[in-house]
XYZ file of C-alpha atoms in Angstrom:
527
model
C 78.562 157.680 95.798
C 80.996 154.903 94.868
C 82.833 155.361 98.184
C 79.543 155.043 100.070
C 78.717 151.760 98.309
C 82.154 150.316 99.148
C 81.748 151.220 102.821
C 78.287 149.693 102.893
C 79.544 146.422 101.388
C 82.409 146.333 103.888
C 79.959 146.860 106.768
C 77.739 144.033 105.504
C 80.779 141.743 105.236
C 81.901 142.511 108.791
C 78.363 141.964 110.116
C 78.282 138.594 108.370
C 81.517 137.613 110.079
C 80.108 138.769 113.418
C 76.978 136.664 112.951
C 79.105 133.646 112.050
C 81.286 134.136 115.143
C 78.293 134.480 117.454
C 76.626 131.387 116.013
C 79.824 129.430 116.581
C 80.170 130.441 120.227
C 80.507 127.564 122.642
C 80.606 127.518 126.428
C 82.569 125.335 128.814
C 80.627 122.215 129.838
C 81.045 119.469 132.414
C 81.587 117.048 129.514
C 84.567 119.165 128.350
C 86.216 118.946 131.766
C 85.474 115.226 132.113
C 87.121 114.531 128.759
C 90.183 116.515 129.813
C 90.310 114.694 133.161
C 90.207 111.336 131.375
C 92.998 112.373 129.001
C 95.191 113.644 131.862
C 94.793 110.314 133.661
C 96.531 108.685 130.678
C 99.162 111.409 130.202
C 101.987 108.989 130.993
C 100.697 106.624 128.288
C 100.823 109.424 125.712
C 104.354 110.226 126.923
C 105.222 106.592 126.297
C 103.987 106.801 122.715
C 106.229 109.784 122.067
C 109.152 108.050 123.759
C 108.602 105.078 121.425
C 108.933 107.377 118.435
C 112.053 108.988 119.929
C 113.600 105.596 120.742
C 113.106 104.539 117.133
C 114.936 107.677 115.978
C 117.711 107.116 118.539
C 118.202 103.598 117.225
C 118.642 104.950 113.697
C 120.979 107.653 114.991
C 123.141 105.155 116.902
C 123.280 102.750 113.951
C 124.262 105.466 111.448
C 127.676 104.942 109.895
C 128.513 108.263 108.277
C 128.668 111.631 110.015
C 126.140 113.022 107.534
C 123.608 110.335 108.464
C 124.249 110.999 112.140
C 123.778 114.708 111.493
C 120.406 114.145 109.818
C 119.067 112.009 112.670
C 120.513 114.350 115.301
C 118.609 117.222 113.658
C 115.383 115.208 113.568
C 115.818 114.181 117.211
C 116.617 117.744 118.252
C 113.481 119.128 116.631
C 111.391 116.266 118.035
C 112.586 117.121 121.545
C 111.989 120.911 121.340
C 108.454 120.879 122.743
C 109.092 117.732 124.833
C 112.451 118.022 126.620
C 114.240 121.234 125.725
C 117.570 120.229 127.250
C 117.654 117.063 125.098
C 116.797 119.174 122.041
C 119.712 121.469 122.889
C 122.060 118.470 123.227
C 121.151 116.807 119.902
C 121.153 120.053 117.931
C 124.622 120.854 119.321
C 125.749 117.392 118.254
C 124.387 118.108 114.778
C 126.242 121.438 114.679
C 129.512 119.759 115.692
C 129.059 117.039 113.054
C 128.440 119.672 110.368
C 131.599 121.503 111.459
C 133.546 118.236 111.249
C 132.297 117.757 107.692
C 133.024 121.438 106.964
C 129.429 121.753 105.708
C 128.569 125.432 106.092
C 124.912 125.125 105.080
C 124.221 122.334 107.586
C 126.001 124.332 110.287
C 123.582 127.194 109.652
C 120.571 124.842 109.861
C 121.718 123.543 113.248
C 122.513 127.008 114.633
C 119.101 128.310 113.543
C 117.312 125.305 115.048
C 119.070 125.928 118.386
C 117.262 129.273 118.839
C 114.026 127.635 120.015
C 115.443 125.380 122.767
C 117.663 128.245 123.963
C 114.532 130.378 124.428
C 112.636 127.624 126.227
C 115.580 126.948 128.545
C 115.741 130.647 129.429
C 119.174 131.190 127.858
C 118.026 134.510 126.435
C 121.412 136.237 126.085
C 122.839 133.388 124.037
C 119.708 133.162 121.896
C 119.548 136.917 121.194
C 123.247 136.934 120.312
C 122.855 134.030 117.872
C 119.784 135.607 116.242
C 121.696 138.836 115.716
C 124.690 137.052 114.189
C 122.630 134.792 111.942
C 120.433 137.634 110.739
C 123.448 139.372 109.237
C 124.490 136.338 107.183
C 123.496 135.597 103.612
C 121.190 132.641 104.225
C 118.618 130.813 102.121
C 114.920 131.684 102.199
C 113.884 128.545 104.106
C 116.635 129.167 106.648
C 115.478 132.758 107.100
C 111.917 131.523 107.668
C 113.175 129.170 110.397
C 115.297 131.953 111.892
C 112.431 134.463 112.016
C 110.079 131.855 113.481
C 112.607 131.002 116.188
C 113.269 134.698 116.912
C 109.538 135.405 117.096
C 109.094 132.585 119.640
C 112.157 133.719 121.591
C 110.852 137.267 122.048
C 107.415 135.905 122.890
C 108.970 133.952 125.782
C 110.983 136.971 126.863
C 107.880 139.177 126.722
C 105.905 136.771 128.942
C 108.787 136.520 131.400
C 109.561 140.265 131.584
C 108.061 140.776 135.049
C 110.764 143.258 136.046
C 109.635 146.163 133.914
C 106.985 147.312 131.459
C 109.526 148.956 129.155
C 111.297 145.637 128.555
C 108.024 143.859 127.912
C 107.074 146.482 125.322
C 110.461 146.173 123.612
C 110.118 142.393 123.386
C 106.536 142.792 122.161
C 107.713 145.025 119.309
C 110.550 142.626 118.391
C 108.120 139.711 118.391
C 105.776 141.545 116.016
C 108.676 142.685 113.855
C 109.849 139.126 113.235
C 106.289 137.889 112.782
C 105.553 140.541 110.133
C 108.834 139.766 108.366
C 107.907 136.089 108.444
C 104.559 136.822 106.778
C 106.371 138.321 103.787
C 108.315 135.092 103.228
C 105.864 132.233 103.708
C 103.085 130.936 101.499
C 99.657 132.485 102.145
C 98.057 129.025 102.223
C 100.428 127.638 104.844
C 99.572 126.975 108.466
C 102.187 129.458 109.760
C 100.891 132.250 107.573
C 97.291 131.787 108.689
C 98.125 131.568 112.399
C 100.375 134.644 112.352
C 98.088 136.584 110.042
C 95.334 136.077 112.619
C 97.710 137.590 115.221
C 98.285 140.509 112.897
C 94.536 141.035 112.564
C 94.264 141.233 116.372
C 97.052 143.819 116.557
C 95.258 145.890 113.928
C 91.959 145.648 115.802
C 90.294 143.351 113.249
C 89.088 140.892 115.895
C 86.287 139.313 113.879
C 88.610 138.700 110.938
C 91.125 137.067 113.293
C 88.447 134.802 114.781
C 87.130 133.880 111.354
C 90.633 133.029 110.081
C 91.370 130.843 113.124
C 88.037 129.043 112.913
C 88.609 128.291 109.232
C 92.146 127.099 110.020
C 90.917 124.833 112.831
C 88.335 123.300 110.485
C 91.183 122.286 108.151
C 93.308 120.678 110.892
C 93.176 117.258 112.519
C 92.223 117.266 116.204
C 95.291 115.217 117.142
C 97.739 117.626 115.498
C 99.936 120.047 117.524
C 98.935 122.820 115.115
C 95.295 122.273 116.132
C 96.193 122.758 119.809
C 98.083 126.000 119.101
C 95.264 127.395 116.946
C 92.757 126.586 119.711
C 94.979 128.316 122.257
C 95.252 131.416 120.059
C 91.464 131.448 119.655
C 91.001 131.053 123.424
C 93.219 134.081 124.092
C 91.182 136.208 121.696
C 87.905 135.035 123.251
C 89.259 135.737 126.737
C 90.052 139.342 125.831
C 87.194 140.211 123.491
C 84.391 137.755 124.287
C 83.504 135.668 127.369
C 85.772 133.850 129.819
C 83.523 130.806 129.663
C 83.873 130.517 125.909
C 87.634 131.002 126.162
C 87.796 128.175 128.729
C 86.038 125.830 126.279
C 88.782 126.379 123.702
C 91.484 126.080 126.372
C 90.132 122.629 127.251
C 90.263 121.506 123.608
C 93.794 122.875 123.317
C 94.929 121.163 126.533
C 93.446 117.824 125.407
C 95.393 117.848 122.148
C 98.597 119.074 123.808
C 98.364 116.177 126.290
C 97.672 113.594 123.593
C 100.635 114.886 121.578
C 102.793 114.927 124.765
C 103.736 118.554 124.123
C 105.081 119.876 127.420
C 105.798 123.454 126.384
C 102.267 124.883 126.502
C 100.232 127.328 128.559
C 96.705 125.961 128.128
C 96.454 123.998 131.396
C 97.831 126.784 133.599
C 95.469 129.354 132.060
C 92.542 126.980 132.518
C 93.559 126.427 136.147
C 93.353 130.173 136.820
C 89.890 130.348 135.266
C 88.605 127.388 137.309
C 90.086 128.842 140.490
C 88.194 132.072 139.926
C 85.030 130.000 139.341
C 85.506 128.213 142.666
C 86.591 124.808 141.329
C 89.677 124.794 143.551
C 90.308 121.047 143.498
C 90.389 120.810 139.702
C 92.367 124.064 139.424
C 94.999 122.619 141.761
C 95.245 119.382 139.755
C 95.565 121.218 136.449
C 98.174 123.617 137.779
C 100.114 120.727 139.304
C 100.019 118.905 135.945
C 101.165 122.087 134.209
C 104.032 122.448 136.700
C 105.034 118.848 136.012
C 105.090 119.558 132.256
C 107.218 122.668 132.747
C 109.740 120.755 134.876
C 109.710 117.822 132.450
C 110.406 120.088 129.488
C 112.796 122.259 131.542
C 110.851 125.316 130.346
C 112.136 127.755 132.938
C 109.957 130.707 131.989
C 106.817 128.502 132.214
C 107.933 127.249 135.611
C 108.295 130.813 136.902
C 104.849 131.734 135.596
C 103.195 128.759 137.276
C 105.164 129.254 140.500
C 103.514 132.654 140.944
C 100.008 131.148 140.991
C 100.766 127.887 142.763
C 100.957 129.227 146.371
C 97.554 130.940 146.114
C 95.741 127.987 144.596
C 97.609 125.535 146.809
C 96.587 127.435 149.958
C 92.944 127.492 148.857
C 93.136 123.783 148.064
C 94.543 122.995 151.532
C 91.817 125.110 153.160
C 89.135 123.254 151.214
C 90.750 119.930 152.122
C 90.708 120.870 155.827
C 86.998 121.674 155.587
C 86.374 118.350 153.923
C 88.391 116.554 156.616
C 86.305 118.243 159.317
C 83.151 117.078 157.593
C 84.595 113.585 157.293
C 85.279 113.545 161.045
C 81.670 114.403 161.847
C 80.444 111.800 159.410
C 82.809 109.281 160.985
C 81.170 109.742 164.389
C 77.752 109.163 162.858
C 79.080 106.170 160.957
C 80.520 104.543 164.094
C 77.153 104.904 165.814
C 75.443 103.280 162.876
C 78.037 100.503 162.849
C 77.164 99.574 166.419
C 73.546 99.183 165.399
C 74.556 97.215 162.330
C 76.776 94.970 164.465
C 73.823 93.980 166.624
C 71.801 93.138 163.572
C 74.794 91.357 162.101
C 75.019 88.994 165.079
C 71.464 87.874 164.407
C 72.346 87.120 160.816
C 75.738 85.534 161.532
C 74.526 81.994 161.171
C 73.279 82.738 157.660
C 76.662 84.106 156.628
C 78.394 81.084 158.175
C 76.191 78.763 156.155
C 76.859 80.780 153.001
C 80.608 80.604 153.569
C 80.267 76.830 153.763
C 78.592 76.811 150.377
C 81.334 79.015 148.968
C 84.016 76.709 150.328
C 82.343 73.724 148.714
C 82.100 75.594 145.422
C 85.786 76.484 145.597
C 86.707 72.843 146.290
C 84.608 71.731 143.325
C 86.378 74.291 141.162
C 89.788 72.997 142.257
C 88.690 69.423 141.589
C 87.656 70.473 138.082
C 91.118 71.903 137.407
C 92.787 68.767 138.808
C 90.573 66.647 136.594
C 91.568 68.608 133.509
C 95.238 68.264 134.474
C 94.838 64.513 134.767
C 93.078 64.430 131.424
C 95.947 66.256 129.753
C 98.466 63.948 131.422
C 96.528 60.912 130.160
C 96.551 62.303 126.630
C 100.310 62.770 126.882
C 100.830 59.160 127.967
C 98.635 58.018 125.097
C 100.656 59.991 122.609
C 103.947 58.563 123.994
C 102.663 54.989 123.749
C 101.409 55.595 120.246
C 104.825 56.900 119.235
C 106.509 53.810 120.789
C 104.081 51.505 119.005
C 104.901 53.134 115.691
C 108.620 52.472 116.219
C 108.012 48.784 117.116
C 105.885 48.195 114.053
C 108.573 49.861 111.956
C 111.188 47.426 113.231
C 108.937 44.434 112.504
C 108.294 45.617 109.000
C 112.024 45.925 108.431
C 112.414 42.193 109.225
C 110.331 41.104 106.288
C 106.760 42.335 106.427
C 105.083 44.158 103.536
C 106.386 47.459 102.162
C 102.925 48.971 102.298
C 102.777 48.492 106.059
C 106.234 50.032 106.476
C 105.209 53.062 104.436
C 102.034 53.483 106.455
C 103.894 53.286 109.783
C 106.764 55.575 108.777
C 104.463 58.224 107.277
C 104.077 61.296 109.525
C 100.433 61.502 108.511
C 99.319 59.180 111.326
C 101.077 61.255 114.029
C 99.876 64.487 112.495
C 96.302 63.211 112.549
C 96.683 62.222 116.200
C 98.135 65.625 117.020
C 95.271 67.298 115.194
C 92.752 65.256 117.157
C 94.570 66.057 120.388
C 94.616 69.810 119.679
C 90.972 69.825 118.622
C 89.995 67.878 121.743
C 92.111 70.112 123.959
C 90.830 73.351 122.397
C 87.212 72.252 122.641
C 87.537 71.030 126.238
C 89.490 74.058 127.415
C 87.158 76.605 125.781
C 84.220 74.740 127.241
C 85.680 75.227 130.721
C 86.926 78.764 130.045
C 84.606 80.142 127.343
C 85.859 83.729 127.858
C 89.572 82.873 127.973
C 90.538 84.523 124.659
C 88.471 87.644 125.381
C 89.870 88.001 128.926
C 93.468 87.439 127.801
C 93.054 90.066 125.057
C 91.987 92.568 127.713
C 95.445 92.136 129.261
C 97.124 93.105 125.952
C 97.479 96.505 124.348
C 94.577 97.161 121.928
C 96.761 97.020 118.820
C 98.376 93.726 119.924
C 95.232 91.669 120.615
C 94.980 88.162 119.145
C 92.367 87.448 116.479
C 91.028 83.867 116.230
C 90.509 82.964 112.569
C 88.739 79.639 113.181
C 85.996 79.513 115.858
C 86.496 77.208 118.885
C 90.225 76.868 118.255
C 93.336 78.282 119.896
C 96.544 79.554 118.372
C 99.833 78.033 119.513
C 100.502 81.114 121.688
C 97.090 80.758 123.320
C 97.623 77.021 123.898
C 100.814 77.777 125.834
C 98.951 80.128 128.163
C 96.041 77.688 128.329
C 98.419 75.048 129.722
C 99.792 77.623 132.172
C 96.235 78.467 133.269
C 95.618 74.767 133.929
C 98.663 74.689 136.204
C 101.125 73.052 133.783
C 104.063 75.369 134.456
C 106.881 73.028 133.361
C 108.129 74.335 129.994
C 109.436 70.863 129.107
C 105.970 69.361 129.480
C 104.353 72.097 127.474
C 106.999 71.679 124.754
C 106.313 67.941 124.685
C 102.545 68.441 124.409
C 102.861 70.922 121.561
C 105.841 69.260 119.816
C 108.016 72.363 120.116
C 111.430 72.990 121.606
C 111.652 74.506 125.078
C 113.272 77.632 123.574
C 110.302 78.047 121.250
C 107.931 77.904 124.241
C 109.929 80.616 126.043
C 110.010 82.704 122.858
C 106.226 82.539 122.445
C 105.692 83.386 126.134
C 107.983 86.420 126.012
C 106.448 87.575 122.734
C 102.949 87.673 124.257
C 104.202 89.076 127.575
C 105.859 91.997 125.736
C 102.466 92.879 124.256
C 100.860 93.141 127.705
C 99.600 96.386 129.194
C 101.351 95.452 132.445
C 104.188 93.056 131.638
C 105.197 92.492 135.270
C 101.794 91.223 136.434
C 100.799 89.509 133.178
C 101.403 85.898 134.316
C 99.471 86.458 137.564
C 96.655 88.145 135.638
C 96.392 85.136 133.311
C 96.010 82.839 136.327
C 93.069 84.959 137.498
C 91.093 84.332 134.302
C 87.958 82.311 135.067
C 88.442 82.470 138.838
C 85.329 82.601 141.005
C 85.576 85.377 143.585
C 84.024 84.040 146.752
C-alpha cells in the first residue's frame, strides 16, 4: 500500500512538471528573427566592446613588472580569449605556463596546463589535448584544479564526438568519455552552482528524465541575466532538448535567444546560428538561412574553431546553391519588372516635360533660399569678428588707462582698471551673447552633435541656452571659423588647449573619421 502511494505521488509530480513545461512552450516568431537580425547587424560593435576589455587587460599585462603579475594577466587574457580567438588563448596560456616554469611555481604551472585543454580542443589539436588530460589526471592536484580539468576534458570529448564523422564507434567512445568526465565533475562541484545545474540537466536527459531536465534548465535560465554567456549556453541546451523531444519550432525560438546573447557577448565558439540556419533552410527561408550560416562560418574562422568550420562547411554548399537559385529567380523577376518600368518611365517623361517649368521655378526658389542661408552664415561670421575687435580694443583701452593712472591719478581708478573683473564680465557677456545667438540660429545643434557621439559619451548641458567650452569650439567650426588661433583668441585659451578639446570630442564620436564633416552638416537645408 505504501509503495502504491509513493508511485502515485511521483506520477502527480511528473504530471505537474509536464503541465508547467507545456504552459511555458513558445514558438518562433517574426519578432524573434527581427531581433536577431538587428543584433547581427551590430556584431562588429559587440566585437569592439570585447576588444576594448581585452586591450585593457593587455595594457595591464604589458605594464606588469614582475613575472608573477605577468603570469596572472596572461592567465586572465588566455581565458578571456578561449571562446573568442582560440589561437590567442593558446598563446597567452603558453606564456603563462612558461612564466610559471621560470618562477619554478609548480601549482601555477598546473593551472596553466589545465587551462590549455580547452583551446587545444577548439583548435582541433586533439592528440595533444588527450595526452595532456591523461598526464594531468594522474597527478595529485587540488580540488579546484580537478574541476577545471574535468570540465576541459568534458568539452574536449564533446568536440571530438561532434567531429567524429569517420566512424560511429569513435563517436560512441567519445560520447562515453564525455559523460564520464561530466559525471565525475558532478561529484565535485556545489549543487547550487551553474555548472552543476547545467550538467545535471544533461544527466537527466541521458537517464530519460526529459521533463526534469527541462524544468531544471528553465529554473536555471530564470536565475540568469540575459546578457550572460551562461544564459546563452542554457538556452542552447534547452533548444537541443526541445528539438529532440518537442517541436522544431519551439527549439528554434530558444536557438534565436541563444544566438542573440552569444552575439552580444561576442562569443565565437557556438553552434546556435548554424543550427538555426538549418531549421530555416528546411522551412524555406533560404535567404536568412544563408546569412546566418555565413555569419556562423565567419565566427568559426574568427575563433579558429576548426571542428565548427568543418561542420558548417558540410551544409554551406547546399544552402549556398539554393540561395543562388533563389537569387537567379529574383533577378529574372527584376528583369521583367525593369521592362515594365522603362515603359512607364517613357510615359512619365512625357508628363514630366509638361511640368518642367514648375520644377525650374522651384529650383530658382531653392537657389534663393540657399543664398539667403549662406548670407546668414556670413553675417554671423562678421558679427563674431566685430565682437573680437571690440574685445581687443577694450583690452587696449584698459592698458592705456593703467598707464595714465600710474602717472599720478587716483589709486581707486588703478585698482578698477587692473582688476580682472571687468574683462571677465565682458567675456561673460560675450559668451552669453554668442551662446544665445548661435542656439537661436541652430536650436538643435547640441542634440544633433550628441547623435554623432557614442551614447555613453554624449554631452549634458547643465544650464539651459548655454554651451560648454567644447561645444563652443565646434560652434565656431560650424560657423566657418576654422583657424585654431582665432578660436583660441575668442575663448581665451591656448591653441594646444583648442586642439586637445577637439581631439577629446572627436575620440568620442561614433565615426571619428567623418566627425568634422558631419558637424558641418548640422542645420544644413537639403535642397
